[in-house]
Amino acid sequence: MTQLIDKRDMDYDRLARVQGAEAFLAETDRVAESVHHTLIADDSKVNRFTGHLTELRVEGAPAGLAERAGAGSADGDYIARAKEYLSSVSGAIGFAAGEPAEFEADPKVTSTSGGMRVVSLQQTLNGIDVWGMAPKVWLREDGTVDGVVGDTASVPGSVPTMPVVPVEAALAAGAAKAAAPVTVESPFGDDALPALDTSAGFRRLSAQARNDQPMTFDQGAFDEAIPARLVYFYMGDAVRLAWSFRFSRARGAVQYHALVEADETTSDRTAPQVLYLQDLSNHVIGGVVVRQNPAETGFALASFPLPLSDYPVKPPPAPAPGLFGPWVTRQNGHVATVGNNVEAVDGVTGKSFEVDLDAAGNALFAPDPDTPEQLVTNIFYGCNYMRDFFVMLGFTEEHGNFQTVNVSGLGHGADPVRAFTHPVAIPGTATMLTRADGLAAEMNMGLVEETGRHTALAMDVVVHEATHGTTNRLVGGLHDANGLREPQSRAMGEGWSDYFALTIFNFSREHEHTVVGDWAIDDPGGIRQRPYDDRYPGDFGDIGQATGGLDYTRIHNVGEIWCAALLEMTRRISAELGGRERGYRVAWQAVVDGLKLTPKNPSFLTARGAILRALKDLKGTAFTEAEYAGVRKAAWGSFARYGMGFDAFCPNTSFIGCRAGTKLPPAGHED
């Protein structure tokens, strides 16, 4: 059986020990008098372990946003109202006088079909998450609070903020438990996993600038890199500062979440105690895939579909029904690499990879390595991943994404991505054919003859080709998806594809990867003229020329300039917004929104203008009014760095007459 450790005393009854139900309800009445409206608390809705209410109903609360109700109210208004209200009624929930009640909000406010706004909060203290405590506040359109639901816990302000247990010692303790022998139940029977050898330790991949920021260690004996962060762990009679880790083994068949003591309570700082160890695995439909390429990530288990939290972008606040549907279709006791979004088949036999469902409805695509089935599984995963990634950025049914059935009724269906894997070299090696909305796209992946490596296993190549489908549809439009025909337009198509092929994976890397196709051709220099680092030499004025060992007369090579500018923009915006997480997400959204704003057959300068306008429209949502000036300067500076400044010029969308410009726009200029 999977081992579990949980040092919490789940029989602990804080409600009885601290005040009792009668006193609790009396306190709720007292708070109601102070806020001048009705609070409804039911002692059956108290989490006895925490002694806090899990549902507070509200009647007669004032309209917090009455003066700006409706469209005039932004997410930030609802968030501010939710935080303010929760603070005012914290005593009714269970916080004692003087106990800190601090919360951070998800920046996106969701809405129900009935118009209720939902603000999701995470309890924190000293910038550190209180593990498992994440309430929600319900508000009507005018800001009137309707209720507060979810768990919170009392955490004394005296809890430590700095760990005394080194993270390396805590990691070793957690890893030792996660590496122990274990029996795993799977759709194909029970598997006894032997112990892993963790004696080689783990190398830190990223630093932790502050206590509330995460860090990452390499995978060591496990399957994936190991994330680490500090949390407060409510245990009933105590609150402990703990290190949080996640371990994956057996190709993801076992995924442990571990909490290891980090405060001065520990009896041995070099051998701390594991407070909590839980197997988080959900043995449902999944597949063994290569998430980047065999050299970097190897083969690992991925669920089909992936949890939305596994993506580097955030899902929409209130996904429409069917927006993120199943990847596979269950039929007659089996599933195959065929679903609403993607139909992946072997290019020789025309067959998908099919596996049986077990009695519980589970299935696992676990092909042998170096088989046609592995290639089909991998391309199926990659195309579905990119479909969901771009949906989160707004490439939905009404914008012409690829689906057999459009659940929303918007756009045209009958157009999944038909993905073919070929065991031999094919013309173009890896290609994507995009047709109009309602006509299926076709991806073909073949062997790189010189290296014997298959492009279906090189996820940067899969991402590159899948991105062509998105850019062709968003710029080209639903009618013909054919809006990237002119030389500069076609070059940008290649640049956009390289950009996403790099940034999607760089989001979680310690060091930025600056080459594409390196694994497929077995060359660390990749398939482009120069690495896409901040020293990339070409600029807009070089288009149409071949000098200094660089040839900018060819479509792919010219596309390098566009990709280099987008990468520079992403770096600078990330620096401006204080980190890669915000910076990448803002840049991705601006690029995709820019695609929607870009007319057919654009020049570099036209597409530049669309991105700058998209950034302006993100003001107040992705970043504040105060931050916008810096973000705008970062974007303009990046384009100017690559010759696409305010004074750049081109007479048309050909490679003729492109003139570089490095100036920033004059004061008062509106993008």
XYZ file of C-alpha atoms in Angstrom:
671
model
C 0.000 0.000 0.000
C 0.996 3.596 -0.523
C 2.484 4.932 2.682
C 0.929 7.942 4.400
C 2.247 10.155 7.165
C 0.066 12.725 8.891
C 1.240 14.055 12.247
C -1.862 16.175 12.730
C -4.261 15.185 15.503
C -7.437 15.104 13.461
C -9.431 14.299 16.609
C -8.415 17.648 18.047
C -11.536 19.735 18.767
C -10.459 23.352 18.923
C -14.025 24.616 19.139
C -14.584 22.771 22.416
C -11.198 23.670 23.837
C -11.222 27.363 22.971
C -14.786 28.559 23.409
C -17.544 26.043 22.682
C -20.414 26.357 20.222
C -22.536 28.648 22.416
C -19.748 31.183 22.876
C -18.928 30.942 19.182
C -22.452 31.877 18.138
C -22.550 34.662 20.720
C -19.400 36.113 19.172
C -21.021 35.960 15.757
C -23.966 37.972 17.106
C -21.581 40.523 18.607
C -19.771 40.970 15.283
C -23.127 41.319 13.507
C -23.998 44.230 15.788
C -20.720 45.935 14.997
C -21.173 45.660 11.212
C -24.902 46.539 11.399
C -26.271 43.644 9.380
C -27.208 40.018 9.838
C -24.684 37.222 10.038
C -25.981 33.668 10.026
C -23.738 31.027 11.551
C -24.588 27.397 12.132
C -22.427 25.463 14.578
C -22.756 22.445 12.285
C -20.751 24.434 9.722
C -17.774 24.809 12.063
C -14.634 22.824 11.256
C -14.019 21.378 14.656
C -10.340 20.763 13.969
C -9.681 24.438 13.258
C -12.504 25.828 15.361
C -13.428 28.137 12.494
C -16.661 28.529 10.585
C -16.672 27.131 7.046
C -19.781 28.996 5.915
C -20.957 32.443 7.025
C -24.161 33.621 5.401
C -24.723 37.338 5.143
C -27.953 39.331 4.901
C -28.388 43.076 4.619
C -24.753 43.982 4.010
C -24.251 47.376 2.348
C -23.518 47.619 -1.361
C -19.789 48.095 -1.322
C -19.538 49.165 -4.956
C -22.915 50.799 -5.464
C -21.416 53.852 -7.101
C -19.604 51.732 -9.730
C -21.845 48.710 -10.046
C -21.740 46.565 -13.137
C -19.271 47.128 -15.933
C -17.551 49.933 -14.035
C -16.382 47.585 -11.298
C -13.049 45.889 -11.914
C -11.736 42.687 -10.370
C -9.560 44.749 -8.069
C -12.638 46.464 -6.630
C -14.251 43.156 -5.753
C -10.986 41.856 -4.312
C -10.547 44.942 -2.145
C -14.150 44.689 -0.989
C -13.748 40.974 -0.178
C -10.583 41.525 1.841
C -12.073 44.474 3.694
C -15.212 42.558 4.543
C -13.403 39.427 5.668
C -11.302 41.528 8.000
C -14.431 43.143 9.481
C -16.085 39.789 10.272
C -13.011 37.715 11.141
C -14.297 37.346 14.719
C -17.484 35.742 13.456
C -15.450 33.168 11.538
C -13.296 32.136 14.462
C -10.343 34.517 14.722
C -9.810 35.806 18.248
C -9.134 39.464 18.964
C -5.590 40.339 17.973
C -5.038 37.195 15.890
C -3.731 37.995 12.409
C -6.199 37.342 9.613
C -4.249 37.988 6.419
C -5.220 36.915 2.921
C -3.945 37.155 -0.633
C -6.371 37.010 -3.534
C -6.312 35.289 -6.867
C -6.159 38.292 -9.220
C -8.982 36.913 -11.361
C -12.518 37.213 -10.019
C -14.817 34.520 -11.346
C -18.528 34.896 -12.048
C -21.414 32.466 -11.988
C -24.064 32.392 -14.681
C -26.299 34.228 -12.211
C -23.830 37.074 -11.882
C -22.316 36.290 -8.480
C -18.689 37.364 -8.208
C -16.371 34.947 -6.452
C -13.105 36.138 -4.911
C -10.705 33.280 -4.111
C -8.361 33.935 -1.203
C -5.349 32.207 0.317
C -4.680 32.710 4.011
C -1.128 33.909 4.593
C 1.056 35.242 7.346
C 4.370 36.981 6.822
C 3.891 36.324 3.117
C 3.835 32.553 3.714
C 0.806 30.432 2.811
C -1.152 28.785 5.596
C -1.400 25.340 4.085
C -4.907 24.247 3.098
C -6.668 27.450 4.216
C -8.273 29.087 1.164
C -11.710 30.683 1.645
C -13.907 32.374 -0.946
C -16.063 35.466 -0.667
C -19.284 35.718 -2.643
C -20.355 39.166 -3.807
C -23.241 40.442 -5.851
C -22.630 42.733 -8.797
C -22.865 45.886 -6.640
C -20.299 44.571 -4.171
C -22.792 43.358 -1.571
C -21.283 40.402 0.252
C -23.511 37.340 0.146
C -21.366 34.886 2.053
C -17.960 33.603 3.084
C -17.105 29.920 2.584
C -14.056 27.738 3.104
C -11.462 26.912 5.709
C -9.367 29.307 7.764
C -7.304 28.741 10.912
C -5.932 30.747 13.805
C -2.202 31.264 13.440
C -0.461 33.229 16.199
C 1.543 36.234 15.121
C 4.517 34.833 17.023
C 5.106 31.948 14.590
C 8.615 31.944 13.170
C 9.290 33.430 9.784
C 12.764 32.026 9.219
C 13.512 28.308 9.009
C 16.145 26.817 11.278
C 16.165 23.579 9.313
C 18.170 23.972 6.094
C 16.097 23.183 3.048
C 18.660 20.580 1.968
C 18.213 18.676 5.243
C 14.442 18.834 4.946
C 14.609 17.699 1.337
C 16.760 14.722 2.298
C 14.260 13.706 4.970
C 11.267 14.001 2.676
C 13.049 12.271 -0.184
C 14.015 9.338 2.043
C 10.352 8.683 2.809
C 9.237 9.185 -0.780
C 12.004 6.877 -2.020
C 11.023 3.961 0.226
C 9.683 0.735 -1.328
C 5.995 0.986 -2.170
C 3.293 -1.047 -3.858
C 1.281 0.859 -6.421
C -2.163 -0.151 -7.594
C -2.597 0.526 -11.289
C -5.072 -0.292 -14.050
C -2.770 -3.173 -15.011
C -2.395 -4.695 -11.561
C -0.212 -4.063 -8.522
C 3.403 -3.081 -8.986
C 6.028 -3.332 -6.272
C 8.442 -0.413 -6.571
C 11.852 -0.906 -4.981
C 13.591 1.769 -2.947
C 15.313 4.593 -4.805
C 18.905 5.508 -4.076
C 18.949 9.175 -2.977
C 22.523 9.178 -1.661
C 23.698 11.448 -4.494
C 21.554 14.262 -3.127
C 19.908 17.069 -5.048
C 21.231 20.167 -6.763
C 19.457 23.468 -6.276
C 18.242 24.877 -9.585
C 16.810 28.178 -8.405
C 17.445 30.473 -5.481
C 14.883 31.689 -2.950
C 15.072 35.466 -2.666
C 12.426 35.642 0.067
C 10.808 33.132 2.400
C 7.510 33.268 0.538
C 9.077 32.512 -2.831
C 9.532 28.979 -4.197
C 12.745 27.271 -5.190
C 13.460 24.192 -7.259
C 15.877 21.258 -6.961
C 16.856 18.854 -9.691
C 15.106 15.514 -9.862
C 17.912 13.418 -8.411
C 16.615 9.859 -8.151
C 13.064 10.940 -8.903
C 11.370 11.582 -12.234
C 10.917 15.357 -12.146
C 12.459 18.473 -10.672
C 11.387 18.987 -7.059
C 9.657 22.251 -6.091
C 10.174 23.554 -2.544
C 8.591 26.355 -0.521
C 7.763 27.323 3.051
C 4.257 26.944 4.470
C 2.583 27.164 7.837
C 1.086 23.779 8.747
C -1.870 23.940 11.135
C -1.739 20.785 13.253
C -4.435 21.462 15.837
C -2.615 22.277 19.042
C 0.310 23.797 17.153
C 1.188 25.626 13.959
C 4.489 24.589 12.440
C 6.688 26.257 9.864
C 7.390 23.538 7.317
C 9.151 22.916 4.045
C 6.802 21.717 1.296
C 8.060 19.372 -1.450
C 6.574 17.349 -4.306
C 8.185 14.103 -5.506
C 7.353 12.084 -8.607
C 8.487 8.544 -9.349
C 7.674 5.590 -11.582
C 6.856 7.887 -14.508
C 4.406 9.772 -12.358
C 2.577 6.692 -11.087
C 3.380 7.922 -7.577
C 3.404 11.618 -6.714
C 4.095 12.524 -3.122
C 3.446 15.807 -1.353
C 5.634 16.110 1.722
C 5.777 18.643 4.562
C 8.935 18.589 6.680
C 9.415 20.559 9.895
C 11.453 23.752 9.478
C 11.150 25.579 12.836
C 12.987 25.452 16.155
C 10.639 22.779 17.523
C 12.628 20.132 15.707
C 14.845 17.982 17.853
C 17.477 17.519 15.142
C 18.026 20.193 12.526
C 20.099 17.821 10.419
C 17.448 15.074 10.446
C 14.064 16.772 10.675
C 10.756 14.967 10.982
C 8.328 14.489 8.114
C 5.013 15.907 9.289
C 2.922 14.913 6.292
C 3.341 12.620 3.297
C 0.483 12.002 0.896
C 0.327 10.179 -2.418
C -1.420 12.623 -4.721
C -1.604 10.297 -7.691
C -4.916 9.936 -9.436
C -4.779 6.763 -11.462
C -7.067 7.636 -14.320
C -6.495 8.054 -18.044
C -2.965 9.086 -18.831
C -0.005 8.393 -21.028
C 3.737 8.011 -20.900
C 5.145 10.930 -22.873
C 8.194 13.119 -23.337
C 7.307 16.584 -22.071
C 10.296 18.305 -23.718
C 12.650 15.789 -25.320
C 14.229 12.506 -24.220
C 17.511 14.154 -23.224
C 15.939 16.750 -20.927
C 12.934 15.116 -19.327
C 12.817 11.484 -20.368
C 9.554 9.588 -20.351
C 7.023 10.330 -17.644
C 3.357 9.848 -16.932
C 0.963 12.656 -17.815
C -2.766 12.617 -17.214
C -5.061 13.032 -20.215
C -6.129 15.785 -19.838
C -3.580 17.572 -17.717
C -4.808 19.471 -14.660
C -5.161 23.125 -15.616
C -2.743 23.953 -12.794
C 0.027 22.165 -14.723
C 0.081 24.869 -17.392
C 2.232 27.986 -17.111
C -0.782 30.156 -17.947
C -3.799 30.641 -15.735
C -7.145 29.191 -16.811
C -10.056 31.546 -17.356
C -11.787 32.555 -14.111
C -15.056 30.835 -15.013
C -14.475 28.304 -17.820
C -17.530 27.768 -19.979
C -18.960 24.244 -19.901
C -16.990 22.022 -22.235
C -14.175 24.514 -22.721
C -11.669 22.039 -21.265
C -13.258 18.735 -22.111
C -11.773 15.248 -22.121
C -8.924 14.547 -24.490
C -10.147 11.046 -25.307
C -13.553 9.603 -26.083
C -14.590 6.503 -24.168
C -16.213 3.944 -26.415
C -17.035 0.251 -26.015
C -14.674 -0.272 -23.108
C -11.634 1.373 -24.606
C -10.035 4.709 -25.411
C -7.709 5.738 -28.210
C -5.525 8.664 -29.232
C -8.613 10.221 -30.759
C -10.737 12.906 -29.159
C -12.596 16.113 -29.743
C -9.418 18.168 -30.244
C -6.885 15.810 -31.811
C -6.859 12.632 -33.859
C -3.360 11.136 -33.697
C -2.517 8.130 -35.862
C 0.406 6.236 -37.290
C 1.201 7.584 -40.737
C 1.767 4.146 -42.230
C -1.144 2.143 -40.848
C -3.542 5.029 -40.262
C -4.330 3.511 -36.863
C -4.593 5.281 -33.533
C -3.167 3.774 -30.353
C -5.969 2.043 -28.460
C -6.036 0.753 -24.869
C -8.718 -0.890 -22.757
C -10.486 0.659 -19.811
C -10.409 -1.281 -16.555
C -13.476 -1.937 -14.402
C -13.051 1.433 -12.686
C -12.829 3.289 -15.985
C -9.068 3.869 -15.834
C -6.683 3.532 -18.737
C -3.005 4.150 -19.394
C -1.306 4.726 -22.732
C 2.010 3.081 -21.877
C 3.639 2.072 -25.158
C 7.053 0.535 -25.430
C 9.793 3.045 -26.265
C 10.882 3.334 -29.883
C 7.548 2.132 -31.201
C 4.991 3.786 -33.494
C 2.592 3.805 -30.555
C 4.983 5.949 -28.516
C 5.213 8.486 -31.310
C 1.439 8.623 -31.659
C 0.969 9.025 -27.896
C 3.478 11.839 -27.780
C 2.047 13.857 -30.630
C -1.441 13.371 -29.213
C -0.254 14.792 -25.895
C 1.584 17.719 -27.494
C -1.283 18.840 -29.703
C -3.810 18.634 -26.862
C -1.441 20.518 -24.574
C -1.118 23.346 -27.066
C -4.857 23.440 -27.678
C -5.552 23.976 -23.967
C -2.613 26.385 -23.573
C -3.902 28.685 -26.296
C -7.513 28.369 -25.128
C -6.395 29.840 -21.804
C -4.994 32.796 -23.719
C -8.209 33.328 -25.649
C -7.944 31.104 -28.732
C -11.400 29.671 -28.159
C -14.155 28.305 -30.353
C -15.380 31.707 -31.481
C -11.836 32.510 -32.595
C -11.488 29.358 -34.688
C -9.662 26.807 -32.579
C -9.484 23.144 -33.549
C -12.341 20.892 -32.381
C -14.670 18.284 -33.798
C -17.620 19.598 -31.799
C -17.831 23.200 -30.592
C -19.764 22.922 -27.352
C -20.476 26.655 -27.249
C -22.082 26.596 -30.693
C -19.714 29.368 -31.775
C -17.462 29.014 -34.783
C -17.374 25.842 -36.883
C -16.642 22.338 -35.674
C -15.460 19.316 -37.631
C -11.885 20.621 -37.590
C -9.665 18.778 -35.129
C -5.921 18.561 -35.621
C -5.182 15.367 -37.487
C -1.690 14.445 -36.411
C 0.341 11.839 -38.289
C 3.611 10.292 -37.168
C 5.814 8.765 -39.871
C 8.637 6.294 -39.129
C 10.724 7.734 -41.952
C 11.916 11.119 -43.111
C 9.226 13.185 -44.823
C 9.370 16.353 -46.886
C 9.769 19.284 -44.523
C 10.480 16.899 -41.636
C 7.732 18.503 -39.503
C 4.797 20.400 -40.984
C 1.442 21.949 -40.119
C -1.287 22.596 -42.672
C -3.958 25.005 -41.438
C -7.257 25.319 -43.230
C -10.275 27.561 -42.660
C -12.451 27.160 -39.587
C -14.517 24.020 -40.090
C -11.794 22.172 -41.998
C -9.361 19.962 -40.119
C -5.729 20.952 -39.727
C -3.046 18.405 -40.507
C 0.237 17.934 -38.680
C 2.925 15.583 -39.926
C 5.979 14.577 -37.935
C 8.806 12.560 -39.403
C 12.276 11.268 -38.710
C 15.388 13.428 -38.876
C 17.348 11.189 -41.194
C 20.835 12.338 -40.170
C 20.287 11.662 -36.479
C 17.614 8.981 -36.442
C 15.632 11.110 -33.990
C 11.930 11.633 -34.386
C 10.347 15.079 -34.292
C 7.273 13.737 -32.485
C 9.538 13.272 -29.447
C 10.918 16.828 -29.676
C 8.252 18.883 -27.968
C 9.752 22.182 -29.082
C 9.144 21.038 -32.656
C 5.585 19.948 -31.853
C 4.908 23.300 -30.165
C 6.408 25.163 -33.116
C 4.140 23.429 -35.605
C 1.032 23.644 -33.419
C 1.586 27.388 -33.023
C 1.365 27.777 -36.788
C -2.230 26.664 -36.526
C -2.976 29.367 -33.973
C -1.258 32.215 -35.798
C -2.761 31.262 -39.148
C -6.257 31.199 -37.688
C -6.005 34.312 -35.496
C -4.320 36.523 -38.089
C -5.778 34.838 -41.145
C -9.307 34.776 -39.850
C -11.978 32.113 -39.852
C -12.760 32.355 -43.534
C -9.517 31.018 -44.944
C -6.838 31.030 -42.203
C -4.559 32.336 -44.878
C -3.391 35.684 -43.605
C 0.352 35.063 -43.490
C 1.296 34.978 -47.137
C 3.595 37.971 -47.665
C 7.321 37.566 -46.950
C 7.379 39.502 -43.672
C 4.126 37.849 -42.600
C 5.427 34.353 -43.293
C 8.650 35.158 -41.483
C 6.703 36.276 -38.420
C 4.803 32.993 -38.544
C 8.116 31.215 -38.010
C 9.146 33.722 -35.341
C 5.928 33.359 -33.350
C 6.332 29.569 -33.446
C 9.927 29.685 -32.189
C 8.888 32.147 -29.500
C 6.291 29.849 -27.954
C 8.491 26.775 -28.447
C 11.076 28.437 -26.200
C 9.047 30.401 -23.662
C 6.585 27.661 -22.715
C 9.434 25.557 -21.380
C 11.644 28.441 -20.227
C 8.882 29.463 -17.836
C 9.945 26.658 -15.468
C 13.639 26.438 -16.305
C 16.311 27.963 -14.095
C 18.309 29.138 -17.100
C 16.791 30.390 -20.325
C 17.117 28.008 -23.259
C 17.888 29.955 -26.417
C 17.968 27.384 -29.229
C 15.269 25.292 -30.895
C 15.538 21.885 -32.539
C 18.830 21.065 -30.796
C 17.776 17.604 -29.650
C 16.207 16.650 -32.967
C 19.373 17.405 -34.935
C 21.732 16.420 -32.098
C 23.478 19.782 -32.205
C 23.578 22.165 -29.216
C 23.468 25.083 -31.648
C 19.983 24.168 -32.804
C 18.490 24.852 -36.216
C 18.753 28.658 -36.356
C 21.649 30.913 -37.337
C 22.385 32.157 -33.824
C 21.061 31.488 -30.311
C 18.150 33.680 -29.259
C 19.995 35.321 -26.370
C 20.203 39.053 -25.711
C 23.202 39.228 -28.066
C 21.284 38.054 -31.106
C 22.858 40.157 -33.896
C 20.202 40.792 -36.565
C 17.671 43.616 -36.703
C 14.878 44.947 -38.894
C 17.294 46.851 -41.145
C 19.065 43.594 -42.058
C 15.989 42.108 -43.718
C 16.677 41.276 -47.346
C 20.456 41.243 -46.883
C 23.114 38.563 -46.532
C 26.208 39.924 -44.867
C 28.598 39.033 -42.088
C 27.799 35.342 -42.232
C 24.080 35.947 -41.632
C 21.518 35.449 -44.377
C 18.302 37.449 -44.003
C 16.968 36.709 -47.439
C 15.203 33.520 -46.335
C 11.854 33.251 -44.524
C 12.984 31.254 -41.490
C 16.049 33.420 -40.975
C 14.063 36.648 -41.101
C 11.661 35.115 -38.618
C 14.563 34.912 -36.177
C 14.547 38.711 -35.876
C 10.872 38.717 -34.904
C 11.375 35.932 -32.357
C 14.423 37.684 -30.884
C 12.398 40.875 -30.402
C 9.526 39.017 -28.697
C 11.940 37.207 -26.389
C 13.622 40.492 -25.491
C 10.214 42.013 -24.782
C 9.372 39.085 -22.520
C 12.647 39.447 -20.614
C 12.217 43.172 -20.106
C 8.571 42.941 -19.081
C 9.508 40.175 -16.639
C 12.175 42.407 -15.124
C 9.722 45.293 -14.942
C 7.028 43.217 -13.207
C 9.389 41.563 -10.787
C 9.705 38.067 -12.126
C 9.243 35.520 -14.848
C 5.782 34.362 -13.757
C 4.014 37.693 -14.261
C 6.229 38.776 -17.118
C 5.715 35.689 -19.249
C 1.978 35.662 -18.698
C 1.630 39.317 -19.615
C 3.814 38.871 -22.694
C 1.963 35.748 -23.852
C -1.391 37.446 -23.453
C -0.211 40.531 -25.309
C 1.137 38.411 -28.159
C -2.083 36.393 -28.517
C -4.285 39.480 -28.159
C -2.004 41.138 -30.685
C -2.608 38.289 -33.118
C -6.336 38.977 -32.847
C -5.732 42.661 -33.592
C -3.295 42.047 -36.445
C -4.716 42.310 -39.970
C -3.926 39.814 -42.676
C -0.484 39.849 -44.268
C 1.083 42.262 -41.792
C 4.531 43.766 -41.770
C 6.715 43.535 -38.698
C 5.745 47.097 -37.816
C 2.025 46.404 -38.120
C 2.276 43.401 -35.812
C 4.453 45.439 -33.442
C 1.693 48.037 -33.211
C -0.916 45.365 -32.468
C 1.101 44.012 -29.550
C 1.646 47.487 -28.132
C -2.084 48.164 -28.337
C -2.830 44.832 -26.698
C -0.528 45.763 -23.824
C -2.377 49.021 -23.392
C -5.683 47.163 -23.173
C -4.253 44.909 -20.438
C -3.765 47.929 -18.207
C -5.808 47.548 -15.069
C -6.094 43.774 -15.377
C -2.680 42.226 -15.958
C -0.879 45.170 -14.361
C -1.732 48.431 -12.676
C -1.952 51.890 -14.154
C 1.293 52.740 -12.374
C 3.041 49.675 -13.832
C 1.883 50.345 -17.378
C 4.450 53.056 -18.096
C 7.280 50.663 -17.297
C 5.731 47.791 -19.249
C 5.185 50.022 -22.276
C 8.750 51.292 -22.127
C 10.034 47.712 -21.878
C 8.081 46.697 -24.971
C 9.057 49.721 -27.039
C 12.670 49.360 -25.949
C 12.718 45.723 -27.039
C 11.376 46.481 -30.481
C 13.787 49.417 -30.816
C 16.664 47.120 -29.806
C 15.889 45.062 -32.919
C 15.424 48.023 -35.250
C 11.645 48.298 -34.923
C 11.629 51.598 -33.054
C 9.289 54.511 -33.614
C 11.302 55.720 -36.611
C 11.549 52.327 -38.364
C 10.096 52.131 -41.854
C 9.206 49.649 -44.567
C 7.320 50.407 -47.754
C 5.366 47.151 -47.764
C 5.499 43.609 -46.417
C 8.290 42.447 -48.703
C 11.958 42.173 -47.765
C 12.741 45.301 -49.788
C 13.370 48.716 -48.299
C 13.265 47.839 -44.589
C 14.881 50.637 -42.601
C 15.816 50.162 -38.968
C 14.866 52.708 -36.331
C 15.912 52.835 -32.705
C 13.943 55.771 -31.331
C 11.250 55.506 -28.680
C 7.937 57.276 -29.305
C 7.719 60.951 -28.328
C 6.005 61.990 -25.114
C 2.237 61.917 -25.408
C 2.198 59.399 -28.235
C -0.716 56.954 -27.955
C -0.036 53.368 -29.000
